[in-house]
Coordinates of C-alpha atoms in Angstrom, one line a residue:
Chain A
M1 CA 142.5 178.3 176.0
A2 CA 139.0 179.2 177.1
V3 CA 138.8 182.3 179.2
D4 CA 136.7 185.4 179.8
T5 CA 137.5 186.9 176.4
G6 CA 135.9 190.3 177.2
L7 CA 138.0 190.8 180.3
F8 CA 141.2 189.7 178.5
V9 CA 140.5 192.0 175.5
A10 CA 139.9 194.9 177.9
I11 CA 143.1 194.3 179.8
T12 CA 145.1 193.6 176.7
L13 CA 143.9 196.9 175.1
A14 CA 144.9 198.8 178.3
Y15 CA 148.3 197.0 178.1
L16 CA 148.8 197.9 174.5
V17 CA 148.0 201.6 175.1
I18 CA 150.7 201.7 177.8
I19 CA 153.1 199.9 175.5
I20 CA 152.5 202.4 172.7
G21 CA 152.8 205.2 175.3
L22 CA 156.2 203.8 176.4
G23 CA 157.2 203.4 172.7
Y24 CA 156.3 207.0 172.1
L25 CA 158.4 208.1 175.1
G26 CA 161.3 206.2 173.6
Y27 CA 160.7 207.9 170.2
R28 CA 160.7 211.3 171.9
Q29 CA 163.9 210.6 173.7
T30 CA 165.6 209.3 170.6
K31 CA 167.5 212.2 169.1
E32 CA 170.9 210.8 168.1
N33 CA 172.1 207.6 166.6
D34 CA 173.5 206.5 169.9
D35 CA 170.0 206.8 171.3
Y36 CA 168.6 204.5 168.6
M37 CA 171.4 202.0 168.7
V38 CA 172.5 201.8 172.4
A39 CA 169.7 203.8 174.2
G40 CA 172.0 206.7 174.7
R41 CA 174.2 204.7 177.1
K42 CA 172.2 206.0 180.1
I43 CA 169.7 203.3 180.9
H44 CA 168.6 202.7 184.5
P45 CA 170.0 199.5 186.1
V46 CA 166.5 198.1 186.9
I47 CA 165.4 198.7 183.4
L48 CA 168.5 197.0 182.1
A49 CA 167.9 194.0 184.3
L50 CA 164.3 193.6 183.4
S51 CA 165.0 194.2 179.8
Y52 CA 167.8 191.7 179.7
G53 CA 165.6 189.1 181.5
A54 CA 162.5 189.8 179.4
T55 CA 164.5 189.5 176.2
F56 CA 166.2 186.3 177.5
I57 CA 162.9 184.7 178.4
S58 CA 160.5 184.2 175.6
T59 CA 157.1 182.5 175.6
S60 CA 158.8 179.4 174.5
A61 CA 161.0 179.4 177.6
I62 CA 157.9 179.4 179.7
V63 CA 155.4 177.4 177.8
G64 CA 157.7 175.3 175.5
F65 CA 160.4 174.4 178.1
G66 CA 157.8 174.2 180.9
G67 CA 156.0 171.6 178.8
V68 CA 159.3 169.8 178.4
A69 CA 159.7 169.8 182.2
A70 CA 156.2 168.3 182.4
Q71 CA 157.4 165.5 180.1
L72 CA 161.0 165.0 181.4
G73 CA 160.7 166.2 185.0
M74 CA 162.6 168.4 187.4
G75 CA 166.0 167.7 185.9
M76 CA 165.3 170.9 183.9
I77 CA 166.2 172.8 187.0
W78 CA 169.8 172.5 185.9
L79 CA 169.0 174.8 183.1
T80 CA 167.9 177.4 185.6
V81 CA 171.2 176.9 187.4
L82 CA 173.0 177.8 184.2
N83 CA 170.5 180.5 183.4
I84 CA 171.4 182.3 186.6
G85 CA 175.0 181.3 187.1
L86 CA 176.1 181.8 183.5
G87 CA 173.3 183.9 182.1
V88 CA 173.3 186.5 184.9
L89 CA 176.3 186.3 187.2
I90 CA 179.1 185.4 184.7
A91 CA 177.3 187.3 181.9
F92 CA 177.2 190.6 183.8
V93 CA 180.2 190.4 186.0
V94 CA 182.7 188.7 183.7
F95 CA 181.5 189.7 180.3
G96 CA 179.2 192.7 180.9
K97 CA 181.7 195.0 182.6
R98 CA 184.4 194.4 180.0
T99 CA 181.8 194.8 177.2
R100 CA 180.6 198.1 178.6
E101 CA 184.1 199.4 179.1
I102 CA 185.4 198.4 175.7
G103 CA 182.2 199.3 174.0
H104 CA 182.3 202.8 175.4
K105 CA 186.0 203.3 174.6
L106 CA 185.6 202.1 171.0
R107 CA 182.2 203.7 170.6
A108 CA 180.7 200.4 169.5
V109 CA 177.0 200.4 168.9
T110 CA 176.2 196.8 168.0
F111 CA 177.7 193.4 168.8
P112 CA 179.3 193.0 165.3
D113 CA 180.6 196.5 165.6
L114 CA 182.2 195.6 168.9
M115 CA 183.8 192.6 167.4
G116 CA 185.0 194.5 164.3
K117 CA 186.5 197.3 166.4
C118 CA 188.1 195.0 169.0
Y119 CA 189.9 193.1 166.2
G120 CA 190.4 196.1 163.9
S121 CA 188.7 194.0 161.2
P122 CA 185.8 194.8 158.9
F123 CA 185.6 191.0 158.2
M124 CA 184.7 190.3 161.8
Q125 CA 182.0 192.9 161.7
Y126 CA 180.5 191.7 158.4
A127 CA 180.8 188.0 159.3
A128 CA 179.1 188.5 162.7
G129 CA 176.5 190.7 161.1
L130 CA 175.9 188.1 158.4
V131 CA 175.4 185.3 161.0
I132 CA 172.8 187.5 162.7
V133 CA 171.1 188.5 159.5
V134 CA 170.9 184.9 158.2
G135 CA 170.4 183.0 161.5
M136 CA 168.2 185.4 163.6
P137 CA 165.2 185.5 161.3
L138 CA 164.6 181.8 162.0
Y139 CA 164.5 182.4 165.7
T140 CA 162.4 185.6 165.2
A141 CA 159.9 183.7 163.0
A142 CA 159.6 181.0 165.7
I143 CA 158.8 183.7 168.3
L144 CA 156.3 185.2 165.9
I145 CA 154.6 181.9 165.3
G146 CA 154.4 181.2 169.1
G147 CA 152.9 184.7 169.7
A148 CA 150.4 184.4 166.8
Q149 CA 149.3 180.9 167.9
F150 CA 148.8 182.2 171.4
I151 CA 146.8 185.2 170.2
T152 CA 144.7 183.0 167.9
S153 CA 143.9 180.6 170.7
T154 CA 143.0 183.2 173.3
L155 CA 141.3 185.9 171.3
Q156 CA 139.9 183.7 168.5
I157 CA 141.5 186.1 165.9
P158 CA 142.4 184.4 162.6
Y159 CA 146.0 183.2 162.6
N160 CA 147.2 185.3 159.7
T161 CA 145.7 188.5 161.2
S162 CA 147.2 187.6 164.5
L163 CA 150.7 187.2 163.0
I164 CA 150.6 190.3 161.0
G165 CA 149.0 192.4 163.7
F166 CA 151.4 191.1 166.4
A167 CA 154.4 191.9 164.2
A168 CA 153.1 195.3 163.2
I169 CA 152.5 196.5 166.8
V170 CA 156.0 195.5 167.9
A171 CA 157.5 196.9 164.6
L172 CA 155.9 200.3 165.2
Y173 CA 157.7 201.0 168.4
V174 CA 160.9 199.3 167.5
V175 CA 161.3 201.1 164.2
L176 CA 160.4 204.5 165.5
G177 CA 161.7 204.4 169.1
G178 CA 164.8 202.3 168.7
L179 CA 166.5 200.7 171.7
I180 CA 165.1 203.1 174.3
A181 CA 161.5 202.2 173.3
V182 CA 162.5 198.5 173.3
M183 CA 164.0 198.6 176.8
Y184 CA 161.2 200.7 178.3
T185 CA 158.6 198.3 177.0
D186 CA 160.7 195.3 178.0
A187 CA 160.9 196.6 181.6
L188 CA 157.1 196.8 181.8
Q189 CA 156.7 193.4 180.2
G190 CA 159.3 191.9 182.5
G191 CA 157.4 193.3 185.5
I192 CA 154.2 191.6 184.3
M193 CA 156.0 188.3 183.7
F194 CA 157.5 188.5 187.2
V195 CA 154.1 189.0 188.8
G196 CA 152.5 186.3 186.7
M197 CA 155.1 183.6 187.4
T198 CA 155.2 184.4 191.2
I199 CA 151.4 183.9 191.5
L200 CA 151.7 180.8 189.4
L201 CA 154.2 179.1 191.7
A202 CA 152.3 180.1 194.9
L203 CA 148.9 179.0 193.6
T204 CA 150.2 175.7 192.2
Y205 CA 151.7 174.6 195.6
V206 CA 148.7 175.9 197.5
Q207 CA 146.3 174.0 195.2
L208 CA 148.3 170.8 195.4
G209 CA 148.6 170.7 199.1
G210 CA 152.0 172.4 200.0
V211 CA 155.6 172.1 198.9
I212 CA 156.6 168.8 200.7
E213 CA 153.4 167.0 200.0
T214 CA 153.3 167.9 196.3
N215 CA 157.0 167.1 195.7
T216 CA 156.6 163.8 197.6
A217 CA 153.6 162.9 195.5
L218 CA 155.5 163.7 192.3
A219 CA 158.5 161.5 193.5
G220 CA 156.0 158.7 194.1
M221 CA 154.7 158.7 190.5
S222 CA 157.9 157.1 189.0
D223 CA 156.0 153.9 188.2
L224 CA 153.7 155.8 185.9
V225 CA 156.5 156.8 183.5
P226 CA 155.4 155.6 180.0
Q227 CA 157.3 152.5 178.7
A228 CA 158.8 154.5 175.8
L229 CA 160.3 157.1 178.1
A230 CA 161.5 154.5 180.6
A231 CA 163.3 152.7 177.8
G232 CA 165.0 156.0 176.9
G233 CA 166.3 156.3 180.5
M234 CA 163.6 158.3 182.3
T235 CA 163.3 157.3 185.9
G236 CA 160.6 159.7 187.2
W237 CA 159.6 163.4 187.3
A238 CA 161.5 164.1 190.5
S239 CA 164.7 162.4 189.5
M240 CA 167.3 162.6 186.8
P241 CA 167.2 160.2 183.8
A242 CA 169.7 157.3 183.9
F243 CA 173.2 158.6 183.3
G244 CA 174.3 158.4 179.6
S245 CA 170.8 157.3 178.3
S246 CA 169.3 159.1 175.3
I247 CA 167.0 161.1 177.4
W248 CA 169.8 162.1 179.7
L249 CA 171.9 163.2 176.7
T250 CA 169.0 165.2 175.3
L251 CA 168.3 166.8 178.7
V252 CA 171.9 167.6 179.5
T253 CA 173.5 168.5 176.2
T254 CA 170.6 170.1 174.3
L255 CA 168.4 171.6 177.0
V256 CA 170.8 172.4 179.8
L257 CA 174.2 173.0 178.1
G258 CA 172.9 174.1 174.7
V259 CA 170.5 176.7 175.9
G260 CA 172.4 177.5 179.2
I261 CA 175.8 178.3 177.5
G262 CA 174.2 179.7 174.3
V263 CA 172.9 182.7 176.1
L264 CA 176.4 184.1 176.8
A265 CA 177.0 185.1 173.2
Q266 CA 173.5 186.3 172.2
P267 CA 174.0 189.6 170.2
Q268 CA 170.7 191.0 171.4
L269 CA 171.7 190.5 175.0
V270 CA 175.4 191.6 174.7
V271 CA 174.4 195.0 173.3
R272 CA 172.5 195.7 176.5
F273 CA 175.7 195.9 178.4
M274 CA 176.6 198.9 176.3
T275 CA 173.4 200.8 177.3
V276 CA 174.5 201.8 180.8
K277 CA 176.9 204.6 181.7
D278 CA 179.0 202.8 184.3
N279 CA 179.7 199.5 186.1
Q280 CA 177.6 200.6 189.0
A281 CA 174.5 200.1 186.9
L282 CA 175.7 196.6 186.0
N283 CA 176.4 195.7 189.7
R284 CA 172.9 196.8 190.6
A285 CA 171.3 195.0 187.7
V286 CA 172.8 191.7 188.9
L287 CA 170.7 192.1 192.1
V288 CA 167.5 192.3 190.0
G289 CA 168.5 189.9 187.2
G290 CA 169.2 186.8 189.4
P291 CA 165.8 186.7 191.2
F292 CA 164.0 187.6 187.9
I293 CA 165.4 184.6 186.1
L294 CA 164.8 182.3 189.0
M295 CA 161.2 183.3 188.9
M296 CA 160.9 182.7 185.2
T297 CA 162.6 179.4 184.3
G298 CA 162.8 178.0 187.8
V299 CA 159.0 178.4 188.2
A300 CA 158.2 177.2 184.7
F301 CA 160.2 174.0 185.1
T302 CA 159.0 173.3 188.6
V303 CA 155.3 173.9 187.8
G304 CA 155.8 172.0 184.5
A305 CA 156.9 168.9 186.4
L306 CA 154.2 169.3 189.1
T307 CA 151.4 169.4 186.5
N308 CA 151.8 165.6 186.5
V309 CA 150.5 165.5 190.1
Y310 CA 147.5 167.8 189.2
F311 CA 146.5 165.8 186.1
Y312 CA 146.9 162.5 187.8
R313 CA 144.8 163.5 190.8
T314 CA 142.0 165.2 188.7
Q315 CA 142.0 163.1 185.5
G316 CA 144.0 160.0 186.4
V317 CA 146.5 160.7 183.6
I318 CA 150.1 162.1 183.5
A319 CA 150.7 165.5 181.9
L320 CA 151.8 164.1 178.6
Q321 CA 148.5 162.3 178.2
A322 CA 146.6 165.5 179.1
A323 CA 148.4 167.5 176.4
T324 CA 146.2 168.4 173.4
E325 CA 147.0 166.1 170.5
G326 CA 150.2 165.1 172.3
N327 CA 151.7 168.6 171.9
V328 CA 153.8 169.4 175.1
D329 CA 153.4 173.1 174.4
T330 CA 149.8 172.8 175.5
I331 CA 150.5 171.3 178.9
I332 CA 151.1 174.6 180.8
P333 CA 148.2 176.4 179.2
N334 CA 145.9 173.4 179.8
F335 CA 147.0 173.2 183.4
I336 CA 146.4 176.9 184.1
N337 CA 143.1 176.9 182.3
A338 CA 141.9 173.9 184.3
S339 CA 143.3 174.7 187.7
M340 CA 143.6 178.5 188.2
P341 CA 141.0 181.2 189.0
D342 CA 139.8 183.1 185.9
L343 CA 141.5 186.4 186.9
F344 CA 144.8 184.6 187.1
V345 CA 144.3 183.0 183.7
V346 CA 144.0 186.5 182.3
V347 CA 147.1 187.7 184.2
F348 CA 149.1 184.7 183.0
M349 CA 148.0 185.2 179.4
L350 CA 149.2 188.8 179.6
A351 CA 152.5 187.6 181.0
L352 CA 152.9 185.2 178.0
L353 CA 152.0 188.0 175.5
A354 CA 154.6 190.3 177.3
A355 CA 157.2 187.5 177.1
A356 CA 156.7 187.1 173.3
M357 CA 156.7 190.9 172.7
S358 CA 159.8 191.6 174.7
T359 CA 161.9 189.0 173.0
L360 CA 160.5 189.9 169.5
S361 CA 161.2 193.6 169.9
S362 CA 164.8 193.0 170.8
L363 CA 165.3 190.6 167.9
F364 CA 163.8 193.1 165.4
H365 CA 166.1 195.8 166.7
T366 CA 169.2 193.6 166.6
M367 CA 168.5 192.3 163.1
G368 CA 167.8 195.8 161.8
T369 CA 171.0 197.3 163.2
S370 CA 173.0 194.3 162.0
L371 CA 171.7 194.6 158.4
G372 CA 171.6 198.4 158.3
F373 CA 174.7 199.3 160.1
D374 CA 177.0 196.2 160.1
V375 CA 176.4 194.6 156.7
V376 CA 175.2 197.1 154.1
R377 CA 176.4 200.5 155.4
R378 CA 178.6 202.5 153.0
T379 CA 182.2 201.6 153.1
G380 CA 184.3 204.1 155.0
S381 CA 181.4 205.6 156.8
Q382 CA 181.9 205.1 160.5
R383 CA 178.8 206.9 161.7
A384 CA 175.6 205.1 162.1
S385 CA 172.7 206.8 160.3
M386 CA 169.3 206.2 161.7
R387 CA 167.2 206.2 158.5
P388 CA 168.9 203.3 156.7
I389 CA 168.8 201.3 159.9
Q390 CA 165.1 201.9 160.3
V391 CA 164.6 200.8 156.7
A392 CA 166.8 197.7 157.3
T393 CA 164.7 196.9 160.4
V394 CA 161.5 197.0 158.3
V395 CA 163.2 194.7 155.7
M396 CA 164.2 192.2 158.4
I397 CA 160.7 192.3 160.0
V398 CA 159.1 191.6 156.6
V399 CA 161.6 188.7 156.0
S400 CA 160.8 187.2 159.5
V401 CA 157.0 187.5 158.9
I402 CA 157.4 185.7 155.5
L403 CA 159.5 183.0 157.2
A404 CA 156.9 182.7 159.9
F405 CA 154.3 181.9 157.2
I406 CA 156.5 179.3 155.7
M407 CA 158.0 177.5 158.7
P408 CA 156.1 174.7 160.5
G409 CA 154.6 175.6 163.9
S410 CA 156.4 172.7 165.6
I411 CA 159.8 174.5 165.1
I412 CA 159.5 177.0 168.0
A413 CA 161.5 175.4 170.8
R414 CA 164.0 173.8 168.3
A415 CA 164.6 177.2 166.6
T416 CA 165.4 178.8 169.9
A417 CA 167.9 176.1 170.8
M418 CA 169.4 176.2 167.3
F419 CA 170.0 179.9 167.3
M420 CA 171.5 179.9 170.8
G421 CA 173.8 177.0 169.8
L422 CA 174.9 178.8 166.6
C423 CA 175.7 182.0 168.4
A424 CA 177.7 180.3 171.1
S425 CA 179.6 178.2 168.6
A426 CA 180.4 181.0 166.3
F427 CA 180.9 183.9 168.7
L428 CA 181.7 182.9 172.2
P429 CA 185.4 182.1 172.1
A430 CA 186.2 185.1 169.9
Y431 CA 184.0 187.4 172.1
A432 CA 185.7 186.2 175.3
H433 CA 189.2 186.6 173.6
A434 CA 188.3 190.1 172.5
M435 CA 187.2 191.0 176.0
Y436 CA 190.1 189.6 177.9
S437 CA 193.1 189.9 175.7
S438 CA 195.2 193.1 175.6
K439 CA 196.0 192.3 172.0
P440 CA 193.4 189.9 170.6
S441 CA 194.5 187.8 167.6
L442 CA 192.5 188.4 164.5
R443 CA 193.6 185.2 162.9
A444 CA 192.5 183.3 166.0
A445 CA 189.1 185.0 165.9
K446 CA 188.6 184.3 162.2
M447 CA 189.5 180.6 162.6
S448 CA 187.2 180.3 165.7
L449 CA 184.2 181.9 164.0
V450 CA 184.5 179.9 160.8
V451 CA 185.3 176.6 162.5
G452 CA 182.5 177.1 165.1
A453 CA 179.8 178.1 162.6
T454 CA 180.8 175.3 160.1
A455 CA 181.0 172.6 162.8
W456 CA 177.7 173.7 164.2
F457 CA 176.1 173.5 160.7
V458 CA 177.6 170.2 159.8
W459 CA 176.5 168.5 163.1
T460 CA 173.1 170.1 162.8
A461 CA 172.6 169.0 159.2
F462 CA 174.1 165.6 159.2
V463 CA 174.2 164.2 162.8
H464 CA 171.7 165.7 165.3
I465 CA 168.7 163.6 164.3
K466 CA 166.0 166.1 165.2
E467 CA 167.4 168.7 162.8
S468 CA 169.1 166.5 160.2
G469 CA 165.9 164.4 159.8
A470 CA 163.8 167.6 159.3
L471 CA 166.3 169.3 157.0
G472 CA 166.7 166.3 154.8
L473 CA 170.2 167.2 153.6
S474 CA 171.8 164.1 155.0
D475 CA 169.1 161.9 153.4
L476 CA 169.6 163.6 150.1
L477 CA 173.4 163.2 150.0
F478 CA 174.0 160.0 152.0
G479 CA 170.6 158.3 152.0
V480 CA 170.3 158.3 155.8
P481 CA 168.7 160.8 158.2
A482 CA 171.9 161.0 160.2
V483 CA 175.4 159.9 159.3
L484 CA 176.5 158.8 162.8
P485 CA 174.8 156.2 165.1
M486 CA 173.3 156.7 168.5
P487 CA 174.2 158.2 171.0
W488 CA 175.8 160.8 168.8
Q489 CA 172.4 161.6 167.2
V490 CA 171.1 163.1 170.4
V491 CA 174.3 165.0 171.3
D492 CA 173.7 168.7 170.7
P493 CA 175.7 170.5 168.0
L494 CA 176.9 173.1 170.6
V495 CA 178.7 170.4 172.6
I496 CA 180.8 169.5 169.6
A497 CA 181.1 172.9 167.9
L498 CA 182.0 175.0 170.9
P499 CA 185.1 173.0 171.9
L500 CA 186.2 172.9 168.2
S501 CA 185.7 176.7 168.0
T502 CA 187.7 177.1 171.2
A503 CA 190.4 174.8 169.9
A504 CA 190.5 176.8 166.7
L505 CA 190.9 180.0 168.6
M506 CA 193.8 178.6 170.6
V507 CA 195.5 177.2 167.5
G508 CA 195.2 180.5 165.7
W509 CA 196.5 182.4 168.7
V510 CA 199.5 180.0 168.9
L511 CA 200.2 180.4 165.2
D512 CA 200.0 184.2 165.5
R513 CA 202.3 184.3 168.5
Y514 CA 204.9 181.7 167.6
G515 CA 204.2 180.6 164.0
V516 CA 205.3 183.6 162.0
P517 CA 208.5 184.9 163.7
A518 CA 209.8 186.6 160.6
E519 CA 206.7 188.8 160.3
K520 CA 206.7 189.4 164.0
A521 CA 210.3 190.5 163.8
A522 CA 209.5 192.8 160.9
E523 CA 206.6 194.3 162.8
A524 CA 208.7 194.7 165.9
A525 CA 211.4 196.4 163.8
Chain B
M1 CA 164.8 167.5 200.9
F2 CA 161.4 169.2 200.6
G3 CA 160.0 165.8 199.4
I4 CA 162.6 165.3 196.7
T5 CA 164.8 162.3 197.3
D6 CA 167.1 162.4 194.3
P7 CA 170.2 164.4 195.3
S8 CA 170.9 165.3 191.7
I9 CA 167.6 167.2 191.7
W10 CA 167.6 168.9 195.1
V11 CA 171.3 169.9 194.6
G12 CA 170.1 171.6 191.4
Y13 CA 167.5 173.5 193.3
L14 CA 170.0 174.4 196.0
L15 CA 172.4 175.7 193.4
A16 CA 169.7 177.7 191.6
L17 CA 168.8 179.3 194.9
G18 CA 172.4 179.8 195.8
F19 CA 173.3 181.6 192.6
T20 CA 170.2 183.8 193.1
L21 CA 171.4 184.6 196.6
A22 CA 174.9 185.3 195.2
C23 CA 173.4 187.7 192.7
I24 CA 171.6 189.6 195.5
V25 CA 174.7 189.6 197.8
Y26 CA 176.9 190.7 194.9
G27 CA 174.5 193.5 194.0
L28 CA 174.2 194.7 197.6
L29 CA 178.0 194.6 198.3
N30 CA 178.8 196.5 195.0
W31 CA 175.8 198.8 195.1
N32 CA 177.9 201.9 195.2
N33 CA 180.9 200.6 193.3
G34 CA 181.8 201.3 189.8
V35 CA 180.4 204.9 189.6
G36 CA 181.7 206.5 186.4
E37 CA 184.2 203.7 186.1
Q38 CA 186.1 203.8 182.8
R39 CA 189.0 201.4 182.5
D40 CA 191.0 201.0 179.3
G41 CA 189.7 198.3 177.1
S42 CA 191.7 196.3 174.6

């Protein structure tokens, strides 16, 4: 992206100084383990809302999924519906309050710790911790790659230096300042993102001639849909794909349901509910969280689709044809670079950098606490100790950086959807059961976690063509990239694994309740 | 609606705005509720 590099460097440096300052503030306020792990359980509701939102929304949600909206159209707005309806309303009101109450009562400090204590089972804690330690580095590496690519393209810093420097700056305040530093910096980053996206929406509609005229122009472009996409069921950029077509299945199952539902059981988001002192803070955070998410994904998806109008008017091509080397991730940056005033280009770049840093810092913290506290802490020790967790955080950061050097750059959006799908499949039913059952069944939770994670992995490795083709496991064992035919190959793993995980939970609960009457009778006696 | 003719798109926009409004209304109505609330967990 070409821009006034001097101005951007100056603003970025000022931004980094403030970030380091906030990180130092977090470091000064971190005196006990609870401060490091759950921000002392006294975070302000606005900081909670902005931190939750900024963690939730990474650069890939804006640039990657915005690019997908440029390709597939405004149907992506259904993901925003789920982002707000499930990701904020249900997450805070239904899950958040119970999580906070139970987390406080049991003195839980991480998501795996919460699961372990709710079920009275070290297995649940270790298993949940292990899923995070194994699965989250892939997602983290994807965020790192996205951030480094962005820094390289804007500041012309070599990629390797960008990647290491980016990781090191975030690591500095995460390792030293814990969750307080993470949430303070998140809040600033969330504010920058909100400003950037608001201006982006306004300028886009102003430049293209107003809301109705621009939307009408987009709706009138349906005859420009490329033949390959039309054959897959695409009908235009202001209409949904044909029901049941391969593009409809990808849009609805992977993008809308996969990412939309997946957010409910994200460990790095769940832990935030335990950072406030009472439910009043959660009530107030809902007021900020809803509009924040609307202005993130709602704007990204709308502007993404509307870039087709801009590129058609100015260059006579659709957005996909205006993408650099056919990469949809470049559509939003190309549009902003070509159409927006220089000053806004800088503001938007800062917003993207903020989005990457806020997600990355939370992932670093969650991985570190999972490894240091949930997986390798000394048996019998119930207290969290800050030093081993800081060391574990450094270890997980190094692992993520190494992975980022190994993984292909094209994995960013896929890794995001994969991690969200894995979390929901493995954790969501057991998490919901723990929150809303007076006596949650451990057997049911174990069955749900194992069945959910296994089903997700099997479908990912052997059926869902985008992943199974890339992983090569199916080809190695069965000689085909996917073992089931279309349309199953484009049905997201979450859509299969989550119902199975839920069914396993119900079977386990029934077995526990009715299947072992002798033991029950003995227990009762 | 607003230049979008496919109901499955503008209904999505209406729902996104509706949920956002619901968040705002919920936050305002419960602004002072839940102070120091500490119910029994599981």
